[in-house]
Amino acid sequence: MTGYPQPPFPEQQQKIPGRTNEMSPVPDHGEKTYVGSGRLEGKKAIITGGDSGIGRAVAIAYAREGADILIAYLDEHDDAEETRRLVEEAGRRAVLVAGDIQSSSHCRQIVEKARTELGGIDILVNNAAHQNTFTEIEDISDDEWEMTFAVNIHAMFYLTKAAVPHMKAGAAIINTASVNSDSPNPTLLAYATTKGAIQNFTAGLAQLLAEKGIRANAVAPGPIWTPLIPSTMPAEKVAEFGKQVPMKRPGQPAELATTYVMLADPLSSYVSGATIAVTGGKPII
């Protein structure tokens, strides 16, 4: 796909966690372009952070591939309702669950809701994340550090632990890591540290669950144009976002969807413990 927007973008700033329709340009989630072929027919998926950004693109793709979706999100009800509309437009079920995944009990409620309302769990996409930008370590409060770990890695453990007993052989867990797992941005110190932990968690999990027939993989996005960017970065950085990679632009959420589909596809039955880079040409070595 060519013709996606390139920086400079308009300088813009939002409050965390950000809203899709307030972005300029508005991200592409594959609304008009993704065409399914039944690769996930009848599957049941949980997607955290499924209201917007990468999560919305994955929800659209999974629905058009035949899956029913539980969309877990914080409080972005307008974005979540739009994702629900897109999933239902594809003829699939969409269940919305709002709340804070820092809470282990809420993570267990998400899994229970999927089990009872969707009828099972075949795919768990641990995608929700928190980040913030700091130029000095002294500016990172203890609460900020702890929150970043709670959202990005602790919740991943809570959700996975709760989901695995309900997953059968052939199920898939897909964790959103980052190019920061291998090439940490110093101004995203807390976020980058958690993303390294996610990659390690995924590698260990794949080995732990192999005998159960459950696969675990990670996706490592580079700079992707989502509400997280204008809500967590200075406006001048947003204007140049993505310029640093070889393709000279940020990726659109739609450009990651096929990776998440491939990793969930039962035909990828020997792919486990992998990290797939989607970075606009920036190598992960």
Short mmCIF file of N, CA, C and O in Angstrom, two decimals, residues 63-118:
data_model
loop_
_atom_site.label_atom_id
_atom_site.label_comp_id
_atom_site.label_asym_id
_atom_site.label_seq_id
_atom_site.Cartn_x
_atom_site.Cartn_y
_atom_site.Cartn_z
N ALA A 63 -12.70 -9.79 12.65
CA ALA A 63 -14.13 -9.93 12.36
C ALA A 63 -14.35 -10.31 10.90
O ALA A 63 -15.16 -11.19 10.59
N ARG A 64 -13.61 -9.69 10.01
CA ARG A 64 -13.77 -10.00 8.57
C ARG A 64 -13.19 -11.36 8.21
O ARG A 64 -13.51 -11.90 7.15
N GLU A 65 -12.36 -11.91 9.12
CA GLU A 65 -11.87 -13.28 8.94
C GLU A 65 -12.78 -14.31 9.62
O GLU A 65 -12.51 -15.50 9.57
N GLY A 66 -13.86 -13.80 10.28
CA GLY A 66 -14.83 -14.72 10.83
C GLY A 66 -14.85 -14.89 12.34
O GLY A 66 -15.53 -15.79 12.85
N ALA A 67 -14.15 -14.05 13.09
CA ALA A 67 -14.08 -14.20 14.54
C ALA A 67 -15.05 -13.27 15.26
O ALA A 67 -15.34 -12.16 14.78
N ASP A 68 -15.54 -13.71 16.41
CA ASP A 68 -16.27 -12.86 17.34
C ASP A 68 -15.25 -12.23 18.29
O ASP A 68 -14.23 -12.85 18.63
N ILE A 69 -15.53 -11.01 18.76
CA ILE A 69 -14.52 -10.22 19.47
C ILE A 69 -15.03 -9.67 20.79
O ILE A 69 -16.14 -9.12 20.85
N LEU A 70 -14.22 -9.79 21.84
CA LEU A 70 -14.41 -8.99 23.04
C LEU A 70 -13.39 -7.86 23.01
O LEU A 70 -12.19 -8.11 22.89
N ILE A 71 -13.89 -6.64 23.08
CA ILE A 71 -13.04 -5.45 23.02
C ILE A 71 -12.92 -4.87 24.43
O ILE A 71 -13.89 -4.37 24.99
N ALA A 72 -11.73 -4.98 25.01
CA ALA A 72 -11.46 -4.40 26.33
C ALA A 72 -10.80 -3.05 26.14
O ALA A 72 -9.88 -2.91 25.33
N TYR A 73 -11.26 -2.05 26.88
CA TYR A 73 -10.72 -0.70 26.74
C TYR A 73 -10.88 0.04 28.05
O TYR A 73 -11.57 -0.42 28.97
N LEU A 74 -10.24 1.21 28.17
CA LEU A 74 -10.27 1.97 29.43
C LEU A 74 -11.58 2.73 29.57
O LEU A 74 -12.48 2.30 30.28
N ASP A 75 -11.70 3.87 28.87
CA ASP A 75 -12.94 4.66 28.99
C ASP A 75 -13.25 5.45 27.72
O ASP A 75 -14.05 6.39 27.74
N GLU A 76 -12.66 5.04 26.60
CA GLU A 76 -12.86 5.76 25.33
C GLU A 76 -14.13 5.20 24.66
O GLU A 76 -14.06 4.52 23.64
N HIS A 77 -15.29 5.51 25.23
CA HIS A 77 -16.53 4.87 24.82
C HIS A 77 -16.89 5.17 23.36
O HIS A 77 -17.42 4.29 22.66
N ASP A 78 -16.60 6.38 22.90
CA ASP A 78 -16.93 6.73 21.51
C ASP A 78 -16.12 5.88 20.54
O ASP A 78 -16.66 5.33 19.57
N ASP A 79 -14.82 5.74 20.80
CA ASP A 79 -13.98 4.90 19.95
C ASP A 79 -14.42 3.44 20.01
O ASP A 79 -14.47 2.74 18.98
N ALA A 80 -14.72 2.97 21.20
CA ALA A 80 -15.12 1.57 21.36
C ALA A 80 -16.42 1.27 20.62
O ALA A 80 -16.56 0.21 19.98
N GLU A 81 -17.37 2.19 20.67
CA GLU A 81 -18.64 1.98 19.97
C GLU A 81 -18.42 1.94 18.45
O GLU A 81 -19.10 1.18 17.76
N GLU A 82 -17.50 2.73 17.95
CA GLU A 82 -17.21 2.70 16.52
C GLU A 82 -16.58 1.37 16.12
O GLU A 82 -16.92 0.79 15.08
N THR A 83 -15.69 0.85 16.97
CA THR A 83 -15.11 -0.46 16.68
C THR A 83 -16.18 -1.54 16.73
O THR A 83 -16.21 -2.44 15.87
N ARG A 84 -17.07 -1.45 17.70
CA ARG A 84 -18.18 -2.41 17.77
C ARG A 84 -19.00 -2.37 16.47
O ARG A 84 -19.36 -3.40 15.92
N ARG A 85 -19.30 -1.17 16.00
CA ARG A 85 -20.09 -1.02 14.78
C ARG A 85 -19.40 -1.71 13.60
O ARG A 85 -20.05 -2.42 12.82
N LEU A 86 -18.09 -1.54 13.50
CA LEU A 86 -17.34 -2.13 12.39
C LEU A 86 -17.31 -3.65 12.47
O LEU A 86 -17.39 -4.35 11.46
N VAL A 87 -17.19 -4.19 13.70
CA VAL A 87 -17.20 -5.65 13.88
C VAL A 87 -18.58 -6.21 13.52
O VAL A 87 -18.69 -7.21 12.80
N GLU A 88 -19.63 -5.55 14.01
CA GLU A 88 -20.99 -6.04 13.73
C GLU A 88 -21.34 -5.88 12.26
O GLU A 88 -22.09 -6.70 11.70
N GLU A 89 -20.80 -4.86 11.63
CA GLU A 89 -21.01 -4.66 10.19
C GLU A 89 -20.45 -5.83 9.39
O GLU A 89 -20.93 -6.16 8.30
N ALA A 90 -19.42 -6.48 9.96
CA ALA A 90 -18.82 -7.66 9.32
C ALA A 90 -19.60 -8.93 9.64
O ALA A 90 -19.21 -10.02 9.22
N GLY A 91 -20.69 -8.79 10.40
CA GLY A 91 -21.53 -9.93 10.71
C GLY A 91 -21.08 -10.75 11.91
O GLY A 91 -21.53 -11.88 12.10
N ARG A 92 -20.23 -10.17 12.76
CA ARG A 92 -19.71 -10.89 13.92
C ARG A 92 -20.15 -10.22 15.21
O ARG A 92 -20.55 -9.07 15.23
N ARG A 93 -20.05 -10.97 16.32
CA ARG A 93 -20.42 -10.44 17.62
C ARG A 93 -19.32 -9.55 18.18
O ARG A 93 -18.13 -9.85 18.01
N ALA A 94 -19.71 -8.48 18.87
CA ALA A 94 -18.76 -7.60 19.54
C ALA A 94 -19.25 -7.34 20.95
O ALA A 94 -20.38 -6.88 21.15
N VAL A 95 -18.42 -7.65 21.93
CA VAL A 95 -18.73 -7.41 23.35
C VAL A 95 -17.76 -6.36 23.86
O VAL A 95 -16.54 -6.52 23.70
N LEU A 96 -18.28 -5.30 24.44
CA LEU A 96 -17.42 -4.23 24.98
C LEU A 96 -17.29 -4.38 26.49
O LEU A 96 -18.28 -4.60 27.18
N VAL A 97 -16.06 -4.24 26.99
CA VAL A 97 -15.81 -4.26 28.43
C VAL A 97 -14.89 -3.09 28.77
O VAL A 97 -13.70 -3.10 28.40
N ALA A 98 -15.42 -2.09 29.44
CA ALA A 98 -14.63 -0.93 29.86
C ALA A 98 -14.04 -1.18 31.24
O ALA A 98 -14.63 -1.89 32.07
N GLY A 99 -12.88 -0.59 31.50
CA GLY A 99 -12.28 -0.71 32.83
C GLY A 99 -10.76 -0.70 32.76
O GLY A 99 -10.17 -0.74 31.68
N ASP A 100 -10.15 -0.67 33.92
CA ASP A 100 -8.71 -0.50 34.05
C ASP A 100 -8.03 -1.85 34.25
O ASP A 100 -8.22 -2.50 35.27
N ILE A 101 -7.21 -2.24 33.28
CA ILE A 101 -6.54 -3.55 33.36
C ILE A 101 -5.38 -3.56 34.35
O ILE A 101 -4.73 -4.60 34.54
N GLN A 102 -5.11 -2.44 35.02
CA GLN A 102 -4.17 -2.49 36.14
C GLN A 102 -4.68 -3.41 37.25
O GLN A 102 -3.90 -3.93 38.04
N SER A 103 -5.99 -3.58 37.29
CA SER A 103 -6.63 -4.40 38.32
C SER A 103 -6.65 -5.87 37.89
O SER A 103 -7.21 -6.20 36.84
N SER A 104 -6.07 -6.74 38.70
CA SER A 104 -6.08 -8.17 38.37
C SER A 104 -7.50 -8.72 38.35
O SER A 104 -7.83 -9.58 37.53
N SER A 105 -8.37 -8.21 39.22
CA SER A 105 -9.75 -8.69 39.25
C SER A 105 -10.49 -8.28 37.97
O SER A 105 -11.31 -9.05 37.45
N HIS A 106 -10.20 -7.08 37.46
CA HIS A 106 -10.83 -6.67 36.21
C HIS A 106 -10.34 -7.54 35.05
O HIS A 106 -11.14 -7.91 34.17
N CYS A 107 -9.07 -7.90 35.05
CA CYS A 107 -8.55 -8.79 34.01
C CYS A 107 -9.29 -10.13 34.04
O CYS A 107 -9.64 -10.68 32.98
N ARG A 108 -9.53 -10.64 35.23
CA ARG A 108 -10.27 -11.91 35.34
C ARG A 108 -11.72 -11.75 34.87
O ARG A 108 -12.28 -12.67 34.26
N GLN A 109 -12.30 -10.57 35.10
CA GLN A 109 -13.66 -10.32 34.63
C GLN A 109 -13.73 -10.28 33.11
O GLN A 109 -14.70 -10.76 32.51
N ILE A 110 -12.69 -9.73 32.48
CA ILE A 110 -12.63 -9.71 31.01
C ILE A 110 -12.66 -11.14 30.47
O ILE A 110 -13.42 -11.46 29.54
N VAL A 111 -11.84 -11.99 31.04
CA VAL A 111 -11.77 -13.38 30.58
C VAL A 111 -13.09 -14.09 30.82
O VAL A 111 -13.59 -14.82 29.94
N GLU A 112 -13.70 -13.89 31.98
CA GLU A 112 -14.98 -14.53 32.29
C GLU A 112 -16.07 -14.06 31.34
O GLU A 112 -16.92 -14.85 30.90
N LYS A 113 -16.06 -12.78 31.01
CA LYS A 113 -17.05 -12.22 30.08
C LYS A 113 -16.90 -12.86 28.70
O LYS A 113 -17.90 -13.20 28.05
N ALA A 114 -15.68 -13.05 28.25
CA ALA A 114 -15.45 -13.69 26.96
C ALA A 114 -15.93 -15.13 26.99
O ALA A 114 -16.55 -15.64 26.04
N ARG A 115 -15.65 -15.81 28.09
CA ARG A 115 -16.04 -17.21 28.22
C ARG A 115 -17.56 -17.37 28.18
O ARG A 115 -18.09 -18.26 27.50
N THR A 116 -18.26 -16.49 28.90
CA THR A 116 -19.72 -16.64 29.00
C THR A 116 -20.46 -16.04 27.81
O THR A 116 -21.45 -16.61 27.34
N GLU A 117 -20.00 -14.89 27.29
CA GLU A 117 -20.75 -14.22 26.23
C GLU A 117 -20.33 -14.63 24.83
O GLU A 117 -21.15 -14.60 23.90
N LEU A 118 -19.07 -14.99 24.66
CA LEU A 118 -18.63 -15.45 23.34
C LEU A 118 -18.63 -16.97 23.25
O LEU A 118 -18.60 -17.53 22.16
#
